[in-house]
Amino acid sequence: MNSLLNVTENIILIATIISITAIGISLILLVYRIISGPTNVDRAVALDAAGMNMMGMAALMAIMIPTTKLNDVILLIGVLLFIGTIGVAKYLEKGVIIDRDLD
């Protein structure tokens, strides 16, 4: 029974390391897109995707370090990412984030 548990732990560790590597590569490519994106929309989409990758990275860290304390961090990143995405989308659509003209 212990050998099966050890094999499962090793599989989870290897899968986590592979996932962290893939997300790291994705973050590097997204930073390139954020810096050199041809349009502001491309930059906004890349920024949104980078935030999602950071959520994934925090989740993988929570798996590697067996703790539940990172769940709050993941939730906070998700909320901030949602608010930021709405702000950027509104700015790209109307040119302002807060529309003070009520007419």
PDB file of N, CA and C in Angstrom:
ATOM      1  N   MET A   1       0.820  -1.191   0.000  1.00  0.00           N
ATOM      2  CA  MET A   1       0.000   0.000   0.000  1.00  0.00           C
ATOM      3  C   MET A   1       0.862   1.251   0.000  1.00  0.00           C
ATOM      4  N   ASN A   2       1.956   1.218   0.764  1.00  0.00           N
ATOM      5  CA  ASN A   2       2.837   2.379   0.799  1.00  0.00           C
ATOM      6  C   ASN A   2       3.537   2.605  -0.531  1.00  0.00           C
ATOM      7  N   SER A   3       3.851   1.526  -1.232  1.00  0.00           N
ATOM      8  CA  SER A   3       4.512   1.697  -2.526  1.00  0.00           C
ATOM      9  C   SER A   3       3.573   2.356  -3.532  1.00  0.00           C
ATOM     10  N   LEU A   4       2.287   2.012  -3.486  1.00  0.00           N
ATOM     11  CA  LEU A   4       1.315   2.649  -4.367  1.00  0.00           C
ATOM     12  C   LEU A   4       1.175   4.139  -4.047  1.00  0.00           C
ATOM     13  N   LEU A   5       1.207   4.474  -2.768  1.00  0.00           N
ATOM     14  CA  LEU A   5       1.146   5.877  -2.352  1.00  0.00           C
ATOM     15  C   LEU A   5       2.375   6.647  -2.813  1.00  0.00           C
ATOM     16  N   ASN A   6       3.554   5.996  -2.704  1.00  0.00           N
ATOM     17  CA  ASN A   6       4.783   6.655  -3.163  1.00  0.00           C
ATOM     18  C   ASN A   6       4.772   6.869  -4.667  1.00  0.00           C
ATOM     19  N   VAL A   7       4.279   5.886  -5.413  1.00  0.00           N
ATOM     20  CA  VAL A   7       4.204   6.037  -6.870  1.00  0.00           C
ATOM     21  C   VAL A   7       3.262   7.180  -7.239  1.00  0.00           C
ATOM     22  N   THR A   8       2.133   7.252  -6.551  1.00  0.00           N
ATOM     23  CA  THR A   8       1.172   8.324  -6.821  1.00  0.00           C
ATOM     24  C   THR A   8       1.765   9.691  -6.496  1.00  0.00           C
ATOM     25  N   GLU A   9       2.469   9.790  -5.386  1.00  0.00           N
ATOM     26  CA  GLU A   9       3.111  11.061  -5.031  1.00  0.00           C
ATOM     27  C   GLU A   9       4.148  11.460  -6.064  1.00  0.00           C
ATOM     28  N   ASN A  10       4.913  10.495  -6.564  1.00  0.00           N
ATOM     29  CA  ASN A  10       5.917  10.804  -7.585  1.00  0.00           C
ATOM     30  C   ASN A  10       5.267  11.259  -8.885  1.00  0.00           C
ATOM     31  N   ILE A  11       4.164  10.629  -9.262  1.00  0.00           N
ATOM     32  CA  ILE A  11       3.457  11.038 -10.486  1.00  0.00           C
ATOM     33  C   ILE A  11       2.923  12.461 -10.338  1.00  0.00           C
ATOM     34  N   ILE A  12       2.354  12.762  -9.180  1.00  0.00           N
ATOM     35  CA  ILE A  12       1.840  14.114  -8.946  1.00  0.00           C
ATOM     36  C   ILE A  12       2.974  15.127  -8.966  1.00  0.00           C
ATOM     37  N   LEU A  13       4.103  14.793  -8.374  1.00  0.00           N
ATOM     38  CA  LEU A  13       5.250  15.712  -8.359  1.00  0.00           C
ATOM     39  C   LEU A  13       5.775  15.960  -9.766  1.00  0.00           C
ATOM     40  N   ILE A  14       5.902  14.915 -10.555  1.00  0.00           N
ATOM     41  CA  ILE A  14       6.398  15.069 -11.930  1.00  0.00           C
ATOM     42  C   ILE A  14       5.419  15.886 -12.766  1.00  0.00           C
ATOM     43  N   ALA A  15       4.128  15.598 -12.633  1.00  0.00           N
ATOM     44  CA  ALA A  15       3.119  16.357 -13.393  1.00  0.00           C
ATOM     45  C   ALA A  15       3.109  17.823 -12.982  1.00  0.00           C
ATOM     46  N   THR A  16       3.299  18.081 -11.699  1.00  0.00           N
ATOM     47  CA  THR A  16       3.332  19.462 -11.221  1.00  0.00           C
ATOM     48  C   THR A  16       4.546  20.197 -11.763  1.00  0.00           C
ATOM     49  N   ILE A  17       5.683  19.553 -11.769  1.00  0.00           N
ATOM     50  CA  ILE A  17       6.895  20.194 -12.288  1.00  0.00           C
ATOM     51  C   ILE A  17       6.766  20.467 -13.780  1.00  0.00           C
ATOM     52  N   ILE A  18       6.226  19.531 -14.528  1.00  0.00           N
ATOM     53  CA  ILE A  18       6.013  19.748 -15.959  1.00  0.00           C
ATOM     54  C   ILE A  18       5.039  20.903 -16.184  1.00  0.00           C
ATOM     55  N   SER A  19       3.994  20.976 -15.386  1.00  0.00           N
ATOM     56  CA  SER A  19       3.012  22.053 -15.534  1.00  0.00           C
ATOM     57  C   SER A  19       3.608  23.406 -15.184  1.00  0.00           C
ATOM     58  N   ILE A  20       4.416  23.458 -14.134  1.00  0.00           N
ATOM     59  CA  ILE A  20       5.060  24.724 -13.761  1.00  0.00           C
ATOM     60  C   ILE A  20       5.988  25.177 -14.876  1.00  0.00           C
ATOM     61  N   THR A  21       6.708  24.253 -15.472  1.00  0.00           N
ATOM     62  CA  THR A  21       7.593  24.601 -16.584  1.00  0.00           C
ATOM     63  C   THR A  21       6.796  25.147 -17.764  1.00  0.00           C
ATOM     64  N   ALA A  22       5.696  24.495 -18.103  1.00  0.00           N
ATOM     65  CA  ALA A  22       4.874  24.947 -19.234  1.00  0.00           C
ATOM     66  C   ALA A  22       4.269  26.317 -18.961  1.00  0.00           C
ATOM     67  N   ILE A  23       3.798  26.525 -17.740  1.00  0.00           N
ATOM     68  CA  ILE A  23       3.221  27.827 -17.413  1.00  0.00           C
ATOM     69  C   ILE A  23       4.308  28.906 -17.409  1.00  0.00           C
ATOM     70  N   GLY A  24       5.500  28.566 -16.964  1.00  0.00           N
ATOM     71  CA  GLY A  24       6.611  29.520 -16.997  1.00  0.00           C
ATOM     72  C   GLY A  24       6.949  29.953 -18.409  1.00  0.00           C
ATOM     73  N   ILE A  25       6.998  28.987 -19.324  1.00  0.00           N
ATOM     74  CA  ILE A  25       7.253  29.314 -20.730  1.00  0.00           C
ATOM     75  C   ILE A  25       6.126  30.182 -21.284  1.00  0.00           C
ATOM     76  N   SER A  26       4.900  29.841 -20.921  1.00  0.00           N
ATOM     77  CA  SER A  26       3.748  30.622 -21.375  1.00  0.00           C
ATOM     78  C   SER A  26       3.818  32.041 -20.848  1.00  0.00           C
ATOM     79  N   LEU A  27       4.229  32.213 -19.590  1.00  0.00           N
ATOM     80  CA  LEU A  27       4.351  33.559 -19.027  1.00  0.00           C
ATOM     81  C   LEU A  27       5.413  34.378 -19.757  1.00  0.00           C
ATOM     82  N   ILE A  28       6.521  33.737 -20.114  1.00  0.00           N
ATOM     83  CA  ILE A  28       7.571  34.456 -20.857  1.00  0.00           C
ATOM     84  C   ILE A  28       7.022  34.923 -22.204  1.00  0.00           C
ATOM     85  N   LEU A  29       6.307  34.053 -22.902  1.00  0.00           N
ATOM     86  CA  LEU A  29       5.743  34.439 -24.197  1.00  0.00           C
ATOM     87  C   LEU A  29       4.677  35.516 -24.044  1.00  0.00           C
ATOM     88  N   LEU A  30       3.904  35.456 -22.959  1.00  0.00           N
ATOM     89  CA  LEU A  30       2.877  36.475 -22.743  1.00  0.00           C
ATOM     90  C   LEU A  30       3.490  37.825 -22.393  1.00  0.00           C
ATOM     91  N   VAL A  31       4.591  37.823 -21.663  1.00  0.00           N
ATOM     92  CA  VAL A  31       5.282  39.088 -21.383  1.00  0.00           C
ATOM     93  C   VAL A  31       5.784  39.699 -22.685  1.00  0.00           C
ATOM     94  N   TYR A  32       6.295  38.861 -23.584  1.00  0.00           N
ATOM     95  CA  TYR A  32       6.709  39.360 -24.894  1.00  0.00           C
ATOM     96  C   TYR A  32       5.521  39.983 -25.622  1.00  0.00           C
ATOM     97  N   ARG A  33       4.356  39.328 -25.565  1.00  0.00           N
ATOM     98  CA  ARG A  33       3.164  39.848 -26.254  1.00  0.00           C
ATOM     99  C   ARG A  33       2.683  41.146 -25.590  1.00  0.00           C
ATOM    100  N   ILE A  34       2.793  41.232 -24.266  1.00  0.00           N
ATOM    101  CA  ILE A  34       2.388  42.453 -23.567  1.00  0.00           C
ATOM    102  C   ILE A  34       3.287  43.613 -23.979  1.00  0.00           C
ATOM    103  N   ILE A  35       4.572  43.359 -24.101  1.00  0.00           N
ATOM    104  CA  ILE A  35       5.508  44.439 -24.443  1.00  0.00           C
ATOM    105  C   ILE A  35       5.389  44.821 -25.904  1.00  0.00           C
ATOM    106  N   SER A  36       5.311  43.859 -26.794  1.00  0.00           N
ATOM    107  CA  SER A  36       5.386  44.168 -28.216  1.00  0.00           C
ATOM    108  C   SER A  36       4.093  43.912 -28.971  1.00  0.00           C
ATOM    109  N   GLY A  37       2.974  43.785 -28.243  1.00  0.00           N
ATOM    110  CA  GLY A  37       1.719  43.506 -28.937  1.00  0.00           C
ATOM    111  C   GLY A  37       1.409  44.581 -29.975  1.00  0.00           C
ATOM    112  N   PRO A  38       0.961  44.196 -31.129  1.00  0.00           N
ATOM    113  CA  PRO A  38       0.748  45.223 -32.153  1.00  0.00           C
ATOM    114  C   PRO A  38      -0.391  46.181 -31.795  1.00  0.00           C
ATOM    115  N   THR A  39      -1.406  45.716 -31.082  1.00  0.00           N
ATOM    116  CA  THR A  39      -2.502  46.604 -30.705  1.00  0.00           C
ATOM    117  C   THR A  39      -2.723  46.527 -29.193  1.00  0.00           C
ATOM    118  N   ASN A  40      -3.492  47.480 -28.699  1.00  0.00           N
ATOM    119  CA  ASN A  40      -3.797  47.476 -27.266  1.00  0.00           C
ATOM    120  C   ASN A  40      -4.685  46.300 -26.872  1.00  0.00           C
ATOM    121  N   VAL A  41      -5.520  45.865 -27.795  1.00  0.00           N
ATOM    122  CA  VAL A  41      -6.373  44.711 -27.514  1.00  0.00           C
ATOM    123  C   VAL A  41      -5.518  43.455 -27.312  1.00  0.00           C
ATOM    124  N   ASP A  42      -4.501  43.285 -28.131  1.00  0.00           N
ATOM    125  CA  ASP A  42      -3.598  42.143 -27.969  1.00  0.00           C
ATOM    126  C   ASP A  42      -2.907  42.191 -26.609  1.00  0.00           C
ATOM    127  N   ARG A  43      -2.498  43.393 -26.216  1.00  0.00           N
ATOM    128  CA  ARG A  43      -1.855  43.540 -24.909  1.00  0.00           C
ATOM    129  C   ARG A  43      -2.829  43.215 -23.779  1.00  0.00           C
ATOM    130  N   ALA A  44      -4.072  43.649 -23.905  1.00  0.00           N
ATOM    131  CA  ALA A  44      -5.069  43.378 -22.867  1.00  0.00           C
ATOM    132  C   ALA A  44      -5.352  41.887 -22.749  1.00  0.00           C
ATOM    133  N   VAL A  45      -5.467  41.218 -23.864  1.00  0.00           N
ATOM    134  CA  VAL A  45      -5.718  39.777 -23.841  1.00  0.00           C
ATOM    135  C   VAL A  45      -4.518  39.039 -23.246  1.00  0.00           C
ATOM    136  N   ALA A  46      -3.314  39.474 -23.604  1.00  0.00           N
ATOM    137  CA  ALA A  46      -2.115  38.842 -23.055  1.00  0.00           C
ATOM    138  C   ALA A  46      -2.015  39.086 -21.556  1.00  0.00           C
ATOM    139  N   LEU A  47      -2.405  40.277 -21.102  1.00  0.00           N
ATOM    140  CA  LEU A  47      -2.381  40.569 -19.671  1.00  0.00           C
ATOM    141  C   LEU A  47      -3.387  39.706 -18.924  1.00  0.00           C
ATOM    142  N   ASP A  48      -4.543  39.517 -19.506  1.00  0.00           N
ATOM    143  CA  ASP A  48      -5.561  38.660 -18.902  1.00  0.00           C
ATOM    144  C   ASP A  48      -5.070  37.209 -18.827  1.00  0.00           C
ATOM    145  N   ALA A  49      -4.474  36.741 -19.896  1.00  0.00           N
ATOM    146  CA  ALA A  49      -3.951  35.372 -19.913  1.00  0.00           C
ATOM    147  C   ALA A  49      -2.797  35.206 -18.925  1.00  0.00           C
ATOM    148  N   ALA A  50      -1.971  36.235 -18.774  1.00  0.00           N
ATOM    149  CA  ALA A  50      -0.879  36.159 -17.801  1.00  0.00           C
ATOM    150  C   ALA A  50      -1.435  36.056 -16.384  1.00  0.00           C
ATOM    151  N   GLY A  51      -2.518  36.769 -16.115  1.00  0.00           N
ATOM    152  CA  GLY A  51      -3.144  36.653 -14.793  1.00  0.00           C
ATOM    153  C   GLY A  51      -3.678  35.265 -14.531  1.00  0.00           C
ATOM    154  N   MET A  52      -4.274  34.666 -15.551  1.00  0.00           N
ATOM    155  CA  MET A  52      -4.773  33.299 -15.390  1.00  0.00           C
ATOM    156  C   MET A  52      -3.627  32.323 -15.170  1.00  0.00           C
ATOM    157  N   ASN A  53      -2.514  32.567 -15.857  1.00  0.00           N
ATOM    158  CA  ASN A  53      -1.346  31.710 -15.645  1.00  0.00           C
ATOM    159  C   ASN A  53      -0.801  31.863 -14.232  1.00  0.00           C
ATOM    160  N   MET A  54      -0.858  33.091 -13.696  1.00  0.00           N
ATOM    161  CA  MET A  54      -0.402  33.274 -12.320  1.00  0.00           C
ATOM    162  C   MET A  54      -1.309  32.542 -11.339  1.00  0.00           C
ATOM    163  N   MET A  55      -2.601  32.517 -11.632  1.00  0.00           N
ATOM    164  CA  MET A  55      -3.514  31.736 -10.793  1.00  0.00           C
ATOM    165  C   MET A  55      -3.139  30.260 -10.842  1.00  0.00           C
ATOM    166  N   GLY A  56      -2.848  29.770 -12.028  1.00  0.00           N
ATOM    167  CA  GLY A  56      -2.443  28.374 -12.176  1.00  0.00           C
ATOM    168  C   GLY A  56      -1.141  28.076 -11.467  1.00  0.00           C
ATOM    169  N   MET A  57      -0.205  29.028 -11.549  1.00  0.00           N
ATOM    170  CA  MET A  57       1.078  28.845 -10.872  1.00  0.00           C
ATOM    171  C   MET A  57       0.889  28.781  -9.350  1.00  0.00           C
ATOM    172  N   ALA A  58       0.016  29.643  -8.825  1.00  0.00           N
ATOM    173  CA  ALA A  58      -0.254  29.611  -7.382  1.00  0.00           C
ATOM    174  C   ALA A  58      -0.928  28.297  -6.991  1.00  0.00           C
ATOM    175  N   ALA A  59      -1.814  27.805  -7.843  1.00  0.00           N
ATOM    176  CA  ALA A  59      -2.471  26.525  -7.556  1.00  0.00           C
ATOM    177  C   ALA A  59      -1.462  25.383  -7.558  1.00  0.00           C
ATOM    178  N   LEU A  60      -0.536  25.418  -8.506  1.00  0.00           N
ATOM    179  CA  LEU A  60       0.482  24.360  -8.546  1.00  0.00           C
ATOM    180  C   LEU A  60       1.419  24.444  -7.342  1.00  0.00           C
ATOM    181  N   MET A  61       1.708  25.669  -6.913  1.00  0.00           N
ATOM    182  CA  MET A  61       2.531  25.828  -5.708  1.00  0.00           C
ATOM    183  C   MET A  61       1.792  25.288  -4.487  1.00  0.00           C
ATOM    184  N   ALA A  62       0.468  25.475  -4.458  1.00  0.00           N
ATOM    185  CA  ALA A  62      -0.316  24.933  -3.353  1.00  0.00           C
ATOM    186  C   ALA A  62      -0.281  23.409  -3.340  1.00  0.00           C
ATOM    187  N   ILE A  63      -0.124  22.820  -4.511  1.00  0.00           N
ATOM    188  CA  ILE A  63      -0.014  21.355  -4.581  1.00  0.00           C
ATOM    189  C   ILE A  63       1.367  20.905  -4.111  1.00  0.00           C
ATOM    190  N   MET A  64       2.402  21.636  -4.557  1.00  0.00           N
ATOM    191  CA  MET A  64       3.763  21.231  -4.185  1.00  0.00           C
ATOM    192  C   MET A  64       4.032  21.456  -2.704  1.00  0.00           C
ATOM    193  N   ILE A  65       3.554  22.597  -2.190  1.00  0.00           N
ATOM    194  CA  ILE A  65       3.672  22.867  -0.758  1.00  0.00           C
ATOM    195  C   ILE A  65       2.306  22.517  -0.173  1.00  0.00           C
ATOM    196  N   PRO A  66       2.136  21.401   0.425  1.00  0.00           N
ATOM    197  CA  PRO A  66       0.786  20.998   0.852  1.00  0.00           C
ATOM    198  C   PRO A  66       0.205  21.977   1.879  1.00  0.00           C
ATOM    199  N   THR A  67      -0.460  22.989   1.359  1.00  0.00           N
ATOM    200  CA  THR A  67      -1.088  23.974   2.227  1.00  0.00           C
ATOM    201  C   THR A  67      -2.365  24.479   1.571  1.00  0.00           C
ATOM    202  N   THR A  68      -3.257  24.956   2.396  1.00  0.00           N
ATOM    203  CA  THR A  68      -4.490  25.554   1.873  1.00  0.00           C
ATOM    204  C   THR A  68      -4.446  27.074   1.951  1.00  0.00           C
ATOM    205  N   LYS A  69      -3.348  27.628   2.428  1.00  0.00           N
ATOM    206  CA  LYS A  69      -3.246  29.075   2.587  1.00  0.00           C
ATOM    207  C   LYS A  69      -3.163  29.795   1.251  1.00  0.00           C
ATOM    208  N   LEU A  70      -2.725  29.125   0.218  1.00  0.00           N
ATOM    209  CA  LEU A  70      -2.632  29.765  -1.098  1.00  0.00           C
ATOM    210  C   LEU A  70      -3.984  29.842  -1.801  1.00  0.00           C
ATOM    211  N   ASN A  71      -4.989  29.161  -1.264  1.00  0.00           N
ATOM    212  CA  ASN A  71      -6.316  29.241  -1.884  1.00  0.00           C
ATOM    213  C   ASN A  71      -6.866  30.658  -1.829  1.00  0.00           C
ATOM    214  N   ASP A  72      -6.597  31.366  -0.746  1.00  0.00           N
ATOM    215  CA  ASP A  72      -7.029  32.760  -0.653  1.00  0.00           C
ATOM    216  C   ASP A  72      -6.304  33.628  -1.681  1.00  0.00           C
ATOM    217  N   VAL A  73      -5.038  33.340  -1.908  1.00  0.00           N
ATOM    218  CA  VAL A  73      -4.266  34.088  -2.896  1.00  0.00           C
ATOM    219  C   VAL A  73      -4.839  33.856  -4.292  1.00  0.00           C
ATOM    220  N   ILE A  74      -5.182  32.617  -4.580  1.00  0.00           N
ATOM    221  CA  ILE A  74      -5.771  32.282  -5.883  1.00  0.00           C
ATOM    222  C   ILE A  74      -7.090  33.013  -6.076  1.00  0.00           C
ATOM    223  N   LEU A  75      -7.911  33.028  -5.037  1.00  0.00           N
ATOM    224  CA  LEU A  75      -9.190  33.729  -5.110  1.00  0.00           C
ATOM    225  C   LEU A  75      -8.992  35.225  -5.298  1.00  0.00           C
ATOM    226  N   LEU A  76      -8.033  35.800  -4.586  1.00  0.00           N
ATOM    227  CA  LEU A  76      -7.759  37.232  -4.711  1.00  0.00           C
ATOM    228  C   LEU A  76      -7.250  37.582  -6.107  1.00  0.00           C
ATOM    229  N   ILE A  77      -6.358  36.761  -6.650  1.00  0.00           N
ATOM    230  CA  ILE A  77      -5.867  37.009  -8.010  1.00  0.00           C
ATOM    231  C   ILE A  77      -7.030  36.936  -9.000  1.00  0.00           C
ATOM    232  N   GLY A  78      -7.933  35.984  -8.802  1.00  0.00           N
ATOM    233  CA  GLY A  78      -9.088  35.852  -9.701  1.00  0.00           C
ATOM    234  C   GLY A  78     -10.000  37.059  -9.657  1.00  0.00           C
ATOM    235  N   VAL A  79     -10.266  37.573  -8.463  1.00  0.00           N
ATOM    236  CA  VAL A  79     -11.145  38.745  -8.336  1.00  0.00           C
ATOM    237  C   VAL A  79     -10.485  39.966  -8.963  1.00  0.00           C
ATOM    238  N   LEU A  80      -9.208  40.180  -8.657  1.00  0.00           N
ATOM    239  CA  LEU A  80      -8.506  41.327  -9.233  1.00  0.00           C
ATOM    240  C   LEU A  80      -8.396  41.205 -10.752  1.00  0.00           C
ATOM    241  N   LEU A  81      -8.214  39.999 -11.226  1.00  0.00           N
ATOM    242  CA  LEU A  81      -8.138  39.777 -12.666  1.00  0.00           C
ATOM    243  C   LEU A  81      -9.466  40.103 -13.338  1.00  0.00           C
ATOM    244  N   PHE A  82     -10.567  39.719 -12.705  1.00  0.00           N
ATOM    245  CA  PHE A  82     -11.887  40.009 -13.250  1.00  0.00           C
ATOM    246  C   PHE A  82     -12.137  41.511 -13.301  1.00  0.00           C
ATOM    247  N   ILE A  83     -11.836  42.204 -12.216  1.00  0.00           N
ATOM    248  CA  ILE A  83     -12.048  43.657 -12.179  1.00  0.00           C
ATOM    249  C   ILE A  83     -11.139  44.344 -13.194  1.00  0.00           C
ATOM    250  N   GLY A  84      -9.906  43.912 -13.283  1.00  0.00           N
ATOM    251  CA  GLY A  84      -8.983  44.502 -14.249  1.00  0.00           C
ATOM    252  C   GLY A  84      -9.410  44.274 -15.680  1.00  0.00           C
ATOM    253  N   THR A  85      -9.919  43.095 -15.968  1.00  0.00           N
ATOM    254  CA  THR A  85     -10.384  42.792 -17.319  1.00  0.00           C
ATOM    255  C   THR A  85     -11.572  43.668 -17.694  1.00  0.00           C
ATOM    256  N   ILE A  86     -12.483  43.873 -16.758  1.00  0.00           N
ATOM    257  CA  ILE A  86     -13.631  44.749 -17.033  1.00  0.00           C
ATOM    258  C   ILE A  86     -13.162  46.176 -17.273  1.00  0.00           C
ATOM    259  N   GLY A  87     -12.224  46.651 -16.454  1.00  0.00           N
ATOM    260  CA  GLY A  87     -11.710  48.012 -16.628  1.00  0.00           C
ATOM    261  C   GLY A  87     -11.020  48.203 -17.958  1.00  0.00           C
ATOM    262  N   VAL A  88     -10.185  47.274 -18.333  1.00  0.00           N
ATOM    263  CA  VAL A  88      -9.466  47.391 -19.612  1.00  0.00           C
ATOM    264  C   VAL A  88     -10.439  47.301 -20.784  1.00  0.00           C
ATOM    265  N   ALA A  89     -11.414  46.412 -20.687  1.00  0.00           N
ATOM    266  CA  ALA A  89     -12.389  46.273 -21.773  1.00  0.00           C
ATOM    267  C   ALA A  89     -13.223  47.537 -21.921  1.00  0.00           C
ATOM    268  N   LYS A  90     -13.597  48.139 -20.795  1.00  0.00           N
ATOM    269  CA  LYS A  90     -14.379  49.368 -20.865  1.00  0.00           C
ATOM    270  C   LYS A  90     -13.538  50.510 -21.424  1.00  0.00           C
ATOM    271  N   TYR A  91     -12.262  50.562 -21.042  1.00  0.00           N
ATOM    272  CA  TYR A  91     -11.383  51.598 -21.569  1.00  0.00           C
ATOM    273  C   TYR A  91     -11.177  51.432 -23.075  1.00  0.00           C
ATOM    274  N   LEU A  92     -11.016  50.199 -23.516  1.00  0.00           N
ATOM    275  CA  LEU A  92     -10.808  49.967 -24.946  1.00  0.00           C
ATOM    276  C   LEU A  92     -12.071  50.261 -25.750  1.00  0.00           C
ATOM    277  N   GLU A  93     -13.231  50.079 -25.141  1.00  0.00           N
ATOM    278  CA  GLU A  93     -14.478  50.317 -25.858  1.00  0.00           C
ATOM    279  C   GLU A  93     -14.832  51.794 -25.914  1.00  0.00           C
ATOM    280  N   LYS A  94     -14.743  52.488 -24.758  1.00  0.00           N
ATOM    281  CA  LYS A  94     -15.223  53.861 -24.693  1.00  0.00           C
ATOM    282  C   LYS A  94     -14.119  54.898 -24.549  1.00  0.00           C
ATOM    283  N   GLY A  95     -12.918  54.490 -24.183  1.00  0.00           N
ATOM    284  CA  GLY A  95     -11.832  55.445 -24.000  1.00  0.00           C
ATOM    285  C   GLY A  95     -11.702  55.944 -22.579  1.00  0.00           C
ATOM    286  N   VAL A  96     -12.689  55.676 -21.728  1.00  0.00           N
ATOM    287  CA  VAL A  96     -12.629  56.035 -20.313  1.00  0.00           C
ATOM    288  C   VAL A  96     -13.106  54.836 -19.509  1.00  0.00           C
ATOM    289  N   ILE A  97     -12.643  54.763 -18.261  1.00  0.00           N
ATOM    290  CA  ILE A  97     -13.078  53.660 -17.409  1.00  0.00           C
ATOM    291  C   ILE A  97     -14.346  54.033 -16.663  1.00  0.00           C
ATOM    292  N   ILE A  98     -14.351  55.247 -16.073  1.00  0.00           N
ATOM    293  CA  ILE A  98     -15.525  55.715 -15.335  1.00  0.00           C
ATOM    294  C   ILE A  98     -16.206  56.775 -16.183  1.00  0.00           C
ATOM    295  N   ASP A  99     -17.412  56.497 -16.593  1.00  0.00           N
ATOM    296  CA  ASP A  99     -18.160  57.425 -17.441  1.00  0.00           C
ATOM    297  C   ASP A  99     -18.961  58.362 -16.543  1.00  0.00           C
ATOM    298  N   ARG A 100     -18.563  59.647 -16.484  1.00  0.00           N
ATOM    299  CA  ARG A 100     -19.228  60.604 -15.604  1.00  0.00           C
ATOM    300  C   ARG A 100     -20.404  61.292 -16.288  1.00  0.00           C
ATOM    301  N   ASP A 101     -20.523  61.141 -17.574  1.00  0.00           N
ATOM    302  CA  ASP A 101     -21.630  61.760 -18.304  1.00  0.00           C
ATOM    303  C   ASP A 101     -22.851  60.847 -18.198  1.00  0.00           C
ATOM    304  N   LEU A 102     -23.866  61.298 -17.467  1.00  0.00           N
ATOM    305  CA  LEU A 102     -25.035  60.451 -17.218  1.00  0.00           C
ATOM    306  C   LEU A 102     -26.128  60.621 -18.264  1.00  0.00           C
ATOM    307  N   ASP A 103     -25.943  61.485 -19.232  1.00  0.00           N
ATOM    308  CA  ASP A 103     -26.980  61.716 -20.253  1.00  0.00           C
ATOM    309  C   ASP A 103     -27.039  60.612 -21.261  1.00  0.00           C
TER     310      ASP A 103
END
